[in-house]
Structure formats: structure tokens, C-alpha cells
CSV table of C-alpha atoms and ligand atoms in Angstrom, one decimal:
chain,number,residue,atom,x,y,z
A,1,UNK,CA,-36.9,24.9,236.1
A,2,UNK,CA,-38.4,22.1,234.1
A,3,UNK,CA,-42.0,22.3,232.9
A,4,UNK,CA,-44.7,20.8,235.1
A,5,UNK,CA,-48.0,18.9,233.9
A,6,UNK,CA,-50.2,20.9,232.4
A,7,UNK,CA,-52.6,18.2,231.1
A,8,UNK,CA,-56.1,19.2,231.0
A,9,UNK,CA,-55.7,22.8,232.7
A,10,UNK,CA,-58.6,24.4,231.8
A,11,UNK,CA,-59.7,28.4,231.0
A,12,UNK,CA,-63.1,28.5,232.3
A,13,UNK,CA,-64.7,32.0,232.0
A,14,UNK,CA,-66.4,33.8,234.5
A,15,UNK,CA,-68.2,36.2,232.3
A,16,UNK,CA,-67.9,40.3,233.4
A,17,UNK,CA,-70.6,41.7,235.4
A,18,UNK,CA,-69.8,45.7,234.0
A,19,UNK,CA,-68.5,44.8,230.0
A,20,UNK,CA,-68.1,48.2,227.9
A,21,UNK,CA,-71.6,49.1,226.5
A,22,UNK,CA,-72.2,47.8,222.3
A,23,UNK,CA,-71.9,51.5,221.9
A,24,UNK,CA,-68.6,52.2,223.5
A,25,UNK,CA,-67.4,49.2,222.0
A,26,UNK,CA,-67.9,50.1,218.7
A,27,UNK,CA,-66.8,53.9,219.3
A,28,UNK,CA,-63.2,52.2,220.5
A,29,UNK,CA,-63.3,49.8,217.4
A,30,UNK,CA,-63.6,52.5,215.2
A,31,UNK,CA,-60.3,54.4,216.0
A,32,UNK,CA,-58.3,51.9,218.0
A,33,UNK,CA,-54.8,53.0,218.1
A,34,UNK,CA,-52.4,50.4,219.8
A,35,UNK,CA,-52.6,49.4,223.6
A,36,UNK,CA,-54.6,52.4,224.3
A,37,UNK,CA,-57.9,50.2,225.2
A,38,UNK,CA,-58.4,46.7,226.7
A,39,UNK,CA,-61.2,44.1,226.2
A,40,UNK,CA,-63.6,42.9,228.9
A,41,UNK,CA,-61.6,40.0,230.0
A,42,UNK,CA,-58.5,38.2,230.9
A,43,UNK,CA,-57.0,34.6,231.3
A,44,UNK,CA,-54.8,34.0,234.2
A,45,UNK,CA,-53.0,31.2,236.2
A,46,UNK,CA,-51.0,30.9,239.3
A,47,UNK,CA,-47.4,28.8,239.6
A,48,UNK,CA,-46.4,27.5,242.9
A,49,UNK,CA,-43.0,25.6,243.5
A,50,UNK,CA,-44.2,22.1,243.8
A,51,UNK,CA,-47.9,22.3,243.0
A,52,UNK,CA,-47.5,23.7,238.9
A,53,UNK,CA,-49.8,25.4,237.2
A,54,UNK,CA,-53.6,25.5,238.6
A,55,UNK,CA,-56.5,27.9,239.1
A,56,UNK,CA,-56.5,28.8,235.4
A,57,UNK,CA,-59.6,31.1,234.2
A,58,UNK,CA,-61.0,33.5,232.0
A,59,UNK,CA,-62.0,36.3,234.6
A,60,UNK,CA,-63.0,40.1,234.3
A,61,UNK,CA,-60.3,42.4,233.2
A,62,UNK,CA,-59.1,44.9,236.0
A,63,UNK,CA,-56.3,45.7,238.1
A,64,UNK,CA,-53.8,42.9,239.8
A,65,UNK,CA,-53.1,42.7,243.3
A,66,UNK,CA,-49.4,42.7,244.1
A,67,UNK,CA,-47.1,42.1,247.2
A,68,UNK,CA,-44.9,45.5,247.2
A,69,UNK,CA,-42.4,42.6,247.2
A,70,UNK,CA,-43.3,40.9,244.3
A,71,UNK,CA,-40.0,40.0,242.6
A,72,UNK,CA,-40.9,41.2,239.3
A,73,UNK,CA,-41.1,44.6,240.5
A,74,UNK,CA,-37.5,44.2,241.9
A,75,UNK,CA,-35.7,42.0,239.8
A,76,UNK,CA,-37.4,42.4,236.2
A,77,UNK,CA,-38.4,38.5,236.2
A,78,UNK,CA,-40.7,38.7,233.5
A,79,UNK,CA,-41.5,37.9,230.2
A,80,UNK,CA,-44.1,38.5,227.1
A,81,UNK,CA,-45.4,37.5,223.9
A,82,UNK,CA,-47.0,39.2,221.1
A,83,UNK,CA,-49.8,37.8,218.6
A,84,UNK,CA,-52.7,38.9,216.7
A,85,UNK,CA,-56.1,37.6,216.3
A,86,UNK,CA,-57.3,38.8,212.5
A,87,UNK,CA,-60.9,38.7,211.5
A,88,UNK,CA,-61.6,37.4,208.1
A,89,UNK,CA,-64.0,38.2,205.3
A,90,UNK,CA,-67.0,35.2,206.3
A,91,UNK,CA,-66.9,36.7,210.0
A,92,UNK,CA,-64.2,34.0,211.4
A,93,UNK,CA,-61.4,34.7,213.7
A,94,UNK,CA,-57.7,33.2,213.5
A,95,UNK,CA,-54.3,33.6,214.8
A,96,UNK,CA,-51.1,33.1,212.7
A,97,UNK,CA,-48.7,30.3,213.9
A,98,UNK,CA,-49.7,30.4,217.5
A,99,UNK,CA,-47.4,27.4,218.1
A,100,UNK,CA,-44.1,29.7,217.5
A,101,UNK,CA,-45.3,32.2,220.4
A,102,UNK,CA,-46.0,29.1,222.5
A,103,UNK,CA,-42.6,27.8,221.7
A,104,UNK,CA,-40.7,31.0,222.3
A,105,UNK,CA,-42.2,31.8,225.3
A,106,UNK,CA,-41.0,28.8,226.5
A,107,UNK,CA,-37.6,29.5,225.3
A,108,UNK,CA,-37.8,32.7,227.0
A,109,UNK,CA,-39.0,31.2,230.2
A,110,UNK,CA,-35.9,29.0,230.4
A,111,UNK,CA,-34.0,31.7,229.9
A,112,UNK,CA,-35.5,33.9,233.0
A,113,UNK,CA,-35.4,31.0,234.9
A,114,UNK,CA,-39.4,31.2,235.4
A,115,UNK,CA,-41.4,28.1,234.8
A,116,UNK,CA,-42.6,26.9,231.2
A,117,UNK,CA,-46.2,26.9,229.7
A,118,UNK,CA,-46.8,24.3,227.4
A,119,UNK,CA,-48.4,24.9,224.1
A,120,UNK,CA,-51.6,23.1,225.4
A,121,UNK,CA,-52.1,25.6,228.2
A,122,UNK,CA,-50.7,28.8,225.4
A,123,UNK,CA,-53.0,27.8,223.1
A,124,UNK,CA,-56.3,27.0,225.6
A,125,UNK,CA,-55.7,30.7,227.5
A,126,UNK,CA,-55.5,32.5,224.0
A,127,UNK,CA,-58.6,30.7,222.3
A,128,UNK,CA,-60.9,31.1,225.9
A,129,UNK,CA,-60.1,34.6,225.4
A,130,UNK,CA,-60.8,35.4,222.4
A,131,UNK,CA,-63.9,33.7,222.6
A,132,UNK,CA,-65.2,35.5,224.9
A,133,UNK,CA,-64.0,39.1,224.1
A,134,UNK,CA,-65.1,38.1,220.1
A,135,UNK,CA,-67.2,41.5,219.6
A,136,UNK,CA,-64.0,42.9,220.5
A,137,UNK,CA,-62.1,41.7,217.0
A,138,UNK,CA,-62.2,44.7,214.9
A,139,UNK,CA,-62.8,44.1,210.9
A,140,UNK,CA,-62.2,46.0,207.5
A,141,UNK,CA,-58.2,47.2,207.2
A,142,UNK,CA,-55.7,45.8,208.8
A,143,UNK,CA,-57.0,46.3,212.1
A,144,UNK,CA,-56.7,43.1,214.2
A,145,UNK,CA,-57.2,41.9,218.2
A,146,UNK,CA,-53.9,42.5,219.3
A,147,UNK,CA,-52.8,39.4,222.2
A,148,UNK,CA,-50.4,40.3,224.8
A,149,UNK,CA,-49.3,37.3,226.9
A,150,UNK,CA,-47.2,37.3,229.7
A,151,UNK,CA,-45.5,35.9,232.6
A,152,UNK,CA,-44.2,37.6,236.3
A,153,UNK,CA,-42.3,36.8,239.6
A,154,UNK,CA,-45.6,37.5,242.0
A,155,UNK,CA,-43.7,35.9,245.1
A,156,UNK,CA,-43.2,38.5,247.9
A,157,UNK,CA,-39.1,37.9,248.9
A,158,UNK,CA,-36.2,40.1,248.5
A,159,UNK,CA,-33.8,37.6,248.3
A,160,UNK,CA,-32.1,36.8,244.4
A,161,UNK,CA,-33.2,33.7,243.0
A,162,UNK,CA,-35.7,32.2,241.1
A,163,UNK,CA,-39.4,33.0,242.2
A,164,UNK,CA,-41.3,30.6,243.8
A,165,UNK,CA,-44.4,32.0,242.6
A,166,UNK,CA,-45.5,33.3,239.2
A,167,UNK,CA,-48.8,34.5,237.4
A,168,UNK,CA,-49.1,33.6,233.6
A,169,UNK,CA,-51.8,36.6,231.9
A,170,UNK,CA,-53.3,37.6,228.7
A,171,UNK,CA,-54.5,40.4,228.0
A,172,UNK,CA,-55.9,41.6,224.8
A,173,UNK,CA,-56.4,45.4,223.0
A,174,UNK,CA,-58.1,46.5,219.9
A,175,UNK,CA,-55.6,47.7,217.0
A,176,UNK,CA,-56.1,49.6,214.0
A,177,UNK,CA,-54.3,49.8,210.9
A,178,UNK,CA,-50.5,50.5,211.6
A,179,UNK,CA,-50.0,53.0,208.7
A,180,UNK,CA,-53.7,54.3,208.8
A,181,UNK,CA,-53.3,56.9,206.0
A,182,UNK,CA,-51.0,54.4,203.6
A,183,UNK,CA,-47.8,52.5,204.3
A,184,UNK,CA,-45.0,55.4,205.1
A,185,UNK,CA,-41.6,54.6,205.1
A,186,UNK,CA,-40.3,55.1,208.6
A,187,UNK,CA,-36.7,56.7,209.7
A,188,UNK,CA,-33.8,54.8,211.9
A,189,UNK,CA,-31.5,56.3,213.8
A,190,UNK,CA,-28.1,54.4,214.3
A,191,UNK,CA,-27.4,53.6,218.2
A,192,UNK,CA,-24.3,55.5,218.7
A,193,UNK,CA,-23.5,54.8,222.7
A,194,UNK,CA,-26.2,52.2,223.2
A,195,UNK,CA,-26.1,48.2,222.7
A,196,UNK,CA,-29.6,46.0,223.0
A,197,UNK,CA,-28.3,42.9,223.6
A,198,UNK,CA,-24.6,40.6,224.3
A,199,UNK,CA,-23.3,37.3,223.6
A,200,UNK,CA,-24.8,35.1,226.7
A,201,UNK,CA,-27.5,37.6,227.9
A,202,UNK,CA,-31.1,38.0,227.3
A,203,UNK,CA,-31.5,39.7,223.7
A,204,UNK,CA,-32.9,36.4,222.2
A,205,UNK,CA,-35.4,35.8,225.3
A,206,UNK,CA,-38.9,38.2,224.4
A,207,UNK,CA,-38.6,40.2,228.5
A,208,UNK,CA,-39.4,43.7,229.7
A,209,UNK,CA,-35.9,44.1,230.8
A,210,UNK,CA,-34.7,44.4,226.8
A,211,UNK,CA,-37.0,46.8,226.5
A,212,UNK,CA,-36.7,48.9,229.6
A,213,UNK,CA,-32.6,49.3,228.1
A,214,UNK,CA,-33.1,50.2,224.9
A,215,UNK,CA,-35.6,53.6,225.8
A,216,UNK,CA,-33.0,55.6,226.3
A,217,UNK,CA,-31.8,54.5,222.8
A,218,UNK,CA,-35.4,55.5,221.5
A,219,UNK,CA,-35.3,59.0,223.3
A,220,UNK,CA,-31.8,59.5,221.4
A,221,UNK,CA,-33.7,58.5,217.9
A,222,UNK,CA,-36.6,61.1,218.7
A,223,UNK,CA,-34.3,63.5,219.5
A,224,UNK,CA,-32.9,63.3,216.1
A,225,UNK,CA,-35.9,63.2,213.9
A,226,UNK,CA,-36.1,59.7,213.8
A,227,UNK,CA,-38.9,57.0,214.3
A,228,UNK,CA,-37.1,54.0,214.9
A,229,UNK,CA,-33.0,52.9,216.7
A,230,UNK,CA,-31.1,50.4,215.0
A,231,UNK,CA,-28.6,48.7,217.1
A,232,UNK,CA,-25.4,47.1,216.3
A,233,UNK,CA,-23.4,44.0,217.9
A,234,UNK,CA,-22.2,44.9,221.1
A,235,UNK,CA,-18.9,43.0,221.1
A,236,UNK,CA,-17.4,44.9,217.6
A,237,UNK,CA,-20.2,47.5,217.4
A,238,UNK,CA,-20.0,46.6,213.6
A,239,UNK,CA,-22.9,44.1,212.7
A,240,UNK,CA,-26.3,45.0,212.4
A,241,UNK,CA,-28.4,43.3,215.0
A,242,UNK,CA,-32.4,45.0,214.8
A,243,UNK,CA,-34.6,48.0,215.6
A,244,UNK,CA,-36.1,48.0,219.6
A,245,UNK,CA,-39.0,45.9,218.5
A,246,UNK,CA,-38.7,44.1,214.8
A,247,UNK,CA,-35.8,42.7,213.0
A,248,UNK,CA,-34.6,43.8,209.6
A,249,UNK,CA,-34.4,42.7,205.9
A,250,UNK,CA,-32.2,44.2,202.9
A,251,UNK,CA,-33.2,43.8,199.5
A,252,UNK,CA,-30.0,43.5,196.9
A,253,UNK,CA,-30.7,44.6,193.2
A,254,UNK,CA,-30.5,40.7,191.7
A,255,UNK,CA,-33.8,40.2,194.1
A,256,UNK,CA,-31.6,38.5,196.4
A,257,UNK,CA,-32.7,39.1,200.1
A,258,UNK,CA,-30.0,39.2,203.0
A,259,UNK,CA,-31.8,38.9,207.4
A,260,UNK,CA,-28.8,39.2,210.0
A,261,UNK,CA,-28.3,35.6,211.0
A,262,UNK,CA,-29.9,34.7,214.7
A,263,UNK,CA,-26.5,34.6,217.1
A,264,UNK,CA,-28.2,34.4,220.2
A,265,UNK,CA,-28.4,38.2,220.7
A,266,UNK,CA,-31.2,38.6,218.0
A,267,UNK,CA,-35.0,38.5,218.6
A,268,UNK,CA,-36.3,35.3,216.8
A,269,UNK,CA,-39.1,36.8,215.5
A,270,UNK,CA,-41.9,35.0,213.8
A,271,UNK,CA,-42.5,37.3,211.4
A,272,UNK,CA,-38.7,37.3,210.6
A,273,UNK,CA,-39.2,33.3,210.0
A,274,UNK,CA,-42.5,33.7,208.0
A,275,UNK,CA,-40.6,35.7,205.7
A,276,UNK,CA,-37.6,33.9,204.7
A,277,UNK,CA,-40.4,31.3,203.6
A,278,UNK,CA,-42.9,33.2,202.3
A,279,UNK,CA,-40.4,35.6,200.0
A,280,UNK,CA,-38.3,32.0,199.1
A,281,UNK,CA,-42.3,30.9,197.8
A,282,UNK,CA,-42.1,34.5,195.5
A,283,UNK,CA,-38.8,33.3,193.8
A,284,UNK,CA,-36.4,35.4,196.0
A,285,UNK,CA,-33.3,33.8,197.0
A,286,UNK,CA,-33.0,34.5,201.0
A,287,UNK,CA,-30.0,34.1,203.3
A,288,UNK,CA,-29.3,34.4,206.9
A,289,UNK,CA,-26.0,35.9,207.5
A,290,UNK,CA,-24.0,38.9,209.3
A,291,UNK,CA,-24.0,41.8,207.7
A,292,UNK,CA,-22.1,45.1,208.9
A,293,UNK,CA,-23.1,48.4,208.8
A,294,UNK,CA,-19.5,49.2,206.6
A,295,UNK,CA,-22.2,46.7,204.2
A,296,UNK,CA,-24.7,48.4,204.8
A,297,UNK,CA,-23.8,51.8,203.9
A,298,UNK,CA,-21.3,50.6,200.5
A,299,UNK,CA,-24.2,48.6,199.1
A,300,UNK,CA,-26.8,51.8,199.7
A,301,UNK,CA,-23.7,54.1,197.6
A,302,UNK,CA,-23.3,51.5,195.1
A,303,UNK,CA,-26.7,50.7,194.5
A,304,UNK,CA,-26.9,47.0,195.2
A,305,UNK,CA,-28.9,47.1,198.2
A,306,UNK,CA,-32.5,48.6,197.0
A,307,UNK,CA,-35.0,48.6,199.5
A,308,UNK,CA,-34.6,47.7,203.3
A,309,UNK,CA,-37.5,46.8,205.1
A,310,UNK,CA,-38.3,46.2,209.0
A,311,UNK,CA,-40.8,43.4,210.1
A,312,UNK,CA,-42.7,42.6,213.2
A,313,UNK,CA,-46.1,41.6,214.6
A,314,UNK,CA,-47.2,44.7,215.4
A,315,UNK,CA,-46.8,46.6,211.9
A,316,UNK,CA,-46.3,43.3,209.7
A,317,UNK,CA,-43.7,44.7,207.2
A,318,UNK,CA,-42.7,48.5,207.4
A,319,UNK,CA,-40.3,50.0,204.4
A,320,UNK,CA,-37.3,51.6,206.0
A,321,UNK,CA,-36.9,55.0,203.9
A,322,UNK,CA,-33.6,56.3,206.0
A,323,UNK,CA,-30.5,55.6,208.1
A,324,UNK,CA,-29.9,58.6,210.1
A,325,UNK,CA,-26.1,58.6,212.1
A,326,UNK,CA,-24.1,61.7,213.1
A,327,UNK,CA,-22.4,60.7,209.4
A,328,UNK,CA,-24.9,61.8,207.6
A,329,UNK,CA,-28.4,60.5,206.0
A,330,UNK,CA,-28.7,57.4,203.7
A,331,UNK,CA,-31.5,57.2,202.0
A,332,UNK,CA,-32.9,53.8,200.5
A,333,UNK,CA,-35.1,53.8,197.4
A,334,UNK,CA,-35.7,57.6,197.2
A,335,UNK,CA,-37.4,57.4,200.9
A,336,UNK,CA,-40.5,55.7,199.1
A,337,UNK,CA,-41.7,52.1,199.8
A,338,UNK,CA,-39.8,49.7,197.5
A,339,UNK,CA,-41.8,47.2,195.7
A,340,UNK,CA,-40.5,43.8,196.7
A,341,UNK,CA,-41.1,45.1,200.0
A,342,UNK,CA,-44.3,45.8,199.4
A,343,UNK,CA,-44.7,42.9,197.5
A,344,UNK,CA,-43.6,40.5,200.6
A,345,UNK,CA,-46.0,42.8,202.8
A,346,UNK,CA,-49.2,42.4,201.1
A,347,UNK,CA,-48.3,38.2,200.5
A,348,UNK,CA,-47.8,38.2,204.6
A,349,UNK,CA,-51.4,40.4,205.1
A,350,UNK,CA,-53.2,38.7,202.7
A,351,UNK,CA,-52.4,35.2,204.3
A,352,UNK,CA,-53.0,36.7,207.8
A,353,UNK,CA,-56.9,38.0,206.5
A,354,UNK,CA,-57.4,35.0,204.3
A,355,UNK,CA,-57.3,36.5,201.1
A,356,UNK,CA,-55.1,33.7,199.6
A,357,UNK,CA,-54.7,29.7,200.4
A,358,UNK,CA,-52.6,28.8,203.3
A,359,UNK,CA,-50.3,26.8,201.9
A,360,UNK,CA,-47.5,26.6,204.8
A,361,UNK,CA,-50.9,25.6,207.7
A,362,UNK,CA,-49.7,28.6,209.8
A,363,UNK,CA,-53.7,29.7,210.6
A,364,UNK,CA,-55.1,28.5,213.1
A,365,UNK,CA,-59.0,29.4,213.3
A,366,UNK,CA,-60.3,30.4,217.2
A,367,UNK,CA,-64.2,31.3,216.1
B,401,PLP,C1,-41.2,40.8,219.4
B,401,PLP,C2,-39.9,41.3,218.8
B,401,PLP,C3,-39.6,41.3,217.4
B,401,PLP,C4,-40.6,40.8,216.4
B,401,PLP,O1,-41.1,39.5,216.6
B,401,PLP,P1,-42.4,39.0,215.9
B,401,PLP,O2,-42.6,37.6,216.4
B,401,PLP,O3,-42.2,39.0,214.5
B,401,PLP,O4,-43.5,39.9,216.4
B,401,PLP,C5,-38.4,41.7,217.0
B,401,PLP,N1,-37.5,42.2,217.8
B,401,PLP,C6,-37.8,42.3,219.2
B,401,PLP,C7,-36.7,42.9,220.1
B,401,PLP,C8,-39.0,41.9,219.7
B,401,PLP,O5,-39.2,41.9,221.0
């Protein structure tokens, strides 16, 4: 499906009529969580075959109305970004690199056959609602207006194929620090019977459907202590591929720093990117390659790998203390944050809140 004229679509807001009280508000801002609370509003647009995108707007937040036979419920035709708004010290409001969700959502599109949104339109929906849901951008910490963009099949038919009609949404929800009582290096749990992604399918396209097949991967991780799964290739089992939802980083003892390469099966995250910059700005040398669990294990035992690390939008940059696999435990850096890790995690926040100079341009100021 190619991308149709967006030119000029427009978000205009039709303010709520019921918004939470100042004093609810600040009640929910004071202990966010993650996705347990949503802000007054939401931008939305309608896709019809033929007719593109139109009747764009910034309405109240509630409840959507959907056909029974709405494909996405059906047939998993959907897909999602994830971004943060971050509130700086002088009161001002920005995203980081907006332009890369834009641009992988449209990736993703392509790949789930639903129609593309330019950057234009990405960019217009995500400023028009943050705008208006401002008081709802938490400050102090590392708490942040979490952005949740998204894109599903609305048309009522049974029949397989592409939908004819599809809603594009954002919605948007407080969050708080992610490590509220101090970064904590988290557990992983090594996939034993479970693959996230193959050569040719969806693993590099940002949908539910990834997420829906890797819970039961995530239930076996709880069930063994663990916070986090790790998955491996699924055509060898033997390369490390990424957690459910962030990608991963190994830190060798010469400061080098080693990201599986992206083979189509890997999550391009945006975080994942920022990082091979920012750590190559802190002197580190960085390279994108495969790397197998065998690897993985012999350079923990020797010693050359020092700290491994897990990074996503959600919790920026979280230290990964232990490898958990009916094998046995291996445990990186005595199970305590390492400090390049920590290092590259404080560079990344401190650009994100404006504490240091944005040398790359990756801010990109909404208020
Ligand atoms: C979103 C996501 C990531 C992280 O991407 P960021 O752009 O850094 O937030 C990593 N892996 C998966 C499977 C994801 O869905």
C-alpha cells in the first residue's frame, strides 16, 4: 500500500468537557507507574481505500467504538510506537528524535500491509497532543509523558486481506521513574522452547502480534525468578537476538562495546541507535555484529565481557546483573550496575532532560 497525501492534515482539538480535576491530576503525577493512567485527550484519524487519511483531531480520551468485525480483532493488523515527552528544567517540553518513530512506523506499516503516515502527520498528532494534555507532563526524576501511537484494521469483513479501513491513535500516560528506588540490575531468563521472531517475518516491524507470542516466554521467565526473556535466533537457536521489549549491549574489558547486528528479525530500536553514537562520542569503540550465546557465556567465564546492559524507551538503559538457563546462573559484574553502563545511561538521560548540549539535534522541543 503506498502512502497517500497527507499535506496539510490538521489535529485540531476539541477540548474535553469532564478533564481530571488539578487535584487528581497532581495525585496521579505524583506516583505514576507505567500505563496505569491516561491523559485527557487523544489524536485520531480515519483511512479509507481511495480517500487517505482525513478527519484528523485532537478529541476527548474515552472508549472506541468497534465493528465485532473489525479486522484487527481477527487478524492482529496492527501496529505501535513508543516515545516519550520529557520536561526540562526552564518548564519546556521535548521529544527525542521523533523523526525515527515516524520513520519506523512507516517501516512497520509496510510491513502489515496497513497504510503509511508521513512524518508530517506523526509529528502534527504527537505535538497537538501534547499540547493540550501539557499539565499532564510530569517533572523532577526521570519521570516523563509516555506517547503511545498506534495504528488498527477498523474495517468490519472477515475475509483475509488488507483492510480497507484503518484508525491511526495516540494516546498518552503519565510515567515515573523506571527504577524509583535507584537503578537495580534486572534478571533474564534464556528462552528455552520459545523464538520471538524468523528470517522473513514480523520481528523487525514494532506490532502487537510480537508481543502477544512472546508472553508465554515471559510467564516461563517469572516462573523462574526472572524479570526479563532473552531470545535467541530461531533458525540455529544459537545467536542472541533481544529481551520481549529492548535490545541488548555487552561491554568487553578493553571498553569495547559489541550490539547484535540488525538481521531483519531484530527490533530497530532507537535507543539501540542513539547508543552506538552516543557511547562512540565517550571514546568506546562500538560494533554491530552476531554474537552467540556459546560467546556470551565464554567471555562472562573469562572475564572479557564486563557488564551487559539492556536498552529501551521505556527504562532508557537497564544493567543486566544475570543470565538465568536450566544450566545454571551467570552472573555479570557481581550482579551490580557496571559503570560504563551507567556511564552511557546518565549521557542518554541527561540529553533527554537537557542537562547537557545536544550535539547530534535529536530534541525536538513541543512547548
Ligand atoms: C520498542 C522495542 C524495543 C526498543 O525500541 P526503542 O525505540 O529503543 O524504544 C526493543 N525491542 C522490541 C521488541 C521493541 O518492541
Amino acid at each position: 500500500m503506498t502512502a497517500t497525501p497527507t499535506a496539510g492534515l490538521t489535529f485540531p482539538v476539541t477540548p474535553s468537557a469532564v478533564p481530571v480535576s488539578e487535584q487528581r491530576r497532581a495525585e496521579i503525577l505524583a506516583a505514576p507507574g507505567f500505563g496505569k493512567f491516561f491523559t485527557d485527550h487523544m489524536a485520531v484519524a480515519t483511512w479509507t481505500q481511495g480517500a487517505g487519511w482525513h478527519d484528523a483531531a485532537v478529541v476527548p480520551y474515552g472508549p472506541l467504538q468497534l465493528d465485532p468485525a473489525a479486522a484487527v480483532l481477527h487478524y492482529a493488523q496492527e501496529i505501535f510506537e513508543g516515545l516519550k515527552a520529557y520536561r526540562h528544567a526552564d518548564g519546556s517540553v521535548w521529544t527525542f528524535r521523533p523523526e525515527a518513530n515516524a520513520a519506523r512506523l512507516a517501516r512497520s506499516a509496510r510491513r502489515l500491509a496497513l497504510p503509511e503516515i508521513s512524518e508530517e502527520m506523526f509529528l502534527e498528532a504527537i505535538t497537538q497532543l501534547v499540547r493540550a494534555d501539557e499539565a499532564w507532563v510530569p517533572s523532577g526524576g526521570e519521570s516523563s509523558l509516555y506517547l503511545r501511537p498506534f495504528v488498527i484494521a477498523t474495517e468490519a469483513f472477515l475475509g483475509v486481506r488488507a483492510a480497507h479501513e484503518v484508525k491511526f491513535l495516540v494516546i498518552a500516560s503519565p510515567a515515573g521513574a523506571y527504577f524509583p528506588g535507584g537503578v537495580k540490575p534486572v534478571s533474564i531468563w534464556l528462552s528455552q522452547h520459545y523464538t520471538r521472531a524468523a528470517v522473513g517475518g514480523t520481528g523487525a516491524a514494532k506490532c502487537g502480534g510480537n508481543y502477544a507470542a512472546s508472553l508465554l516466554a515471559q510467564n516461563e521467565a517469572s516462573e523462574n525468578g526472572c524479570d526479563q526473556v532473552c531470545f535467541l535466533d530461531a533458525a540455529e537457536n544459537r545467536f542472541v537476538e533481544e529481551l520481549g521489549g529492548m535490545n541488548l549491549y555487552f561491554v568487553h574489558d578493553d571498553g569495547s562495546i559489541v550490539t547484535p547486528e540488525l538481521t531483519g528479525t531484530i527490533l530497530e530500536g532507537i535507543t539501540r541507535d542513539s547508543i552506538v553514537e552516543l557511547a562512540r562520542d565517550l571514546g568506546h569503540e562500538v560494533s554491530e555484529r552476531r554474537i552467540s550465546i556459546d560467546e556470551w557465556r565464554e567471555g562472562v567465564a573469562s572475564g572479557r565481557i564486563t557488564e551487559v546492559f539492556a536498552c529501551g524507551t521505556a527504562a532508557a538503559v537497564t544493567p543486566v546483573g544475570k543470565l538465568v538457563s536450566p544450566e545454571g546462573e551467570l552472573v555479570h559484574g557481581g550482579g551490580v550496575a557496571g559503570e560504563v553502563t551507567m556511564k552511557i545511561r546518565n549521557t542518554l538521560l541527561d540529553l533527554q532532560y537537557g542537562r547537557t548540549q545536544d550535539t547530534h539535534g535529536w530534541l525536538h522541543r513541543i512547548v
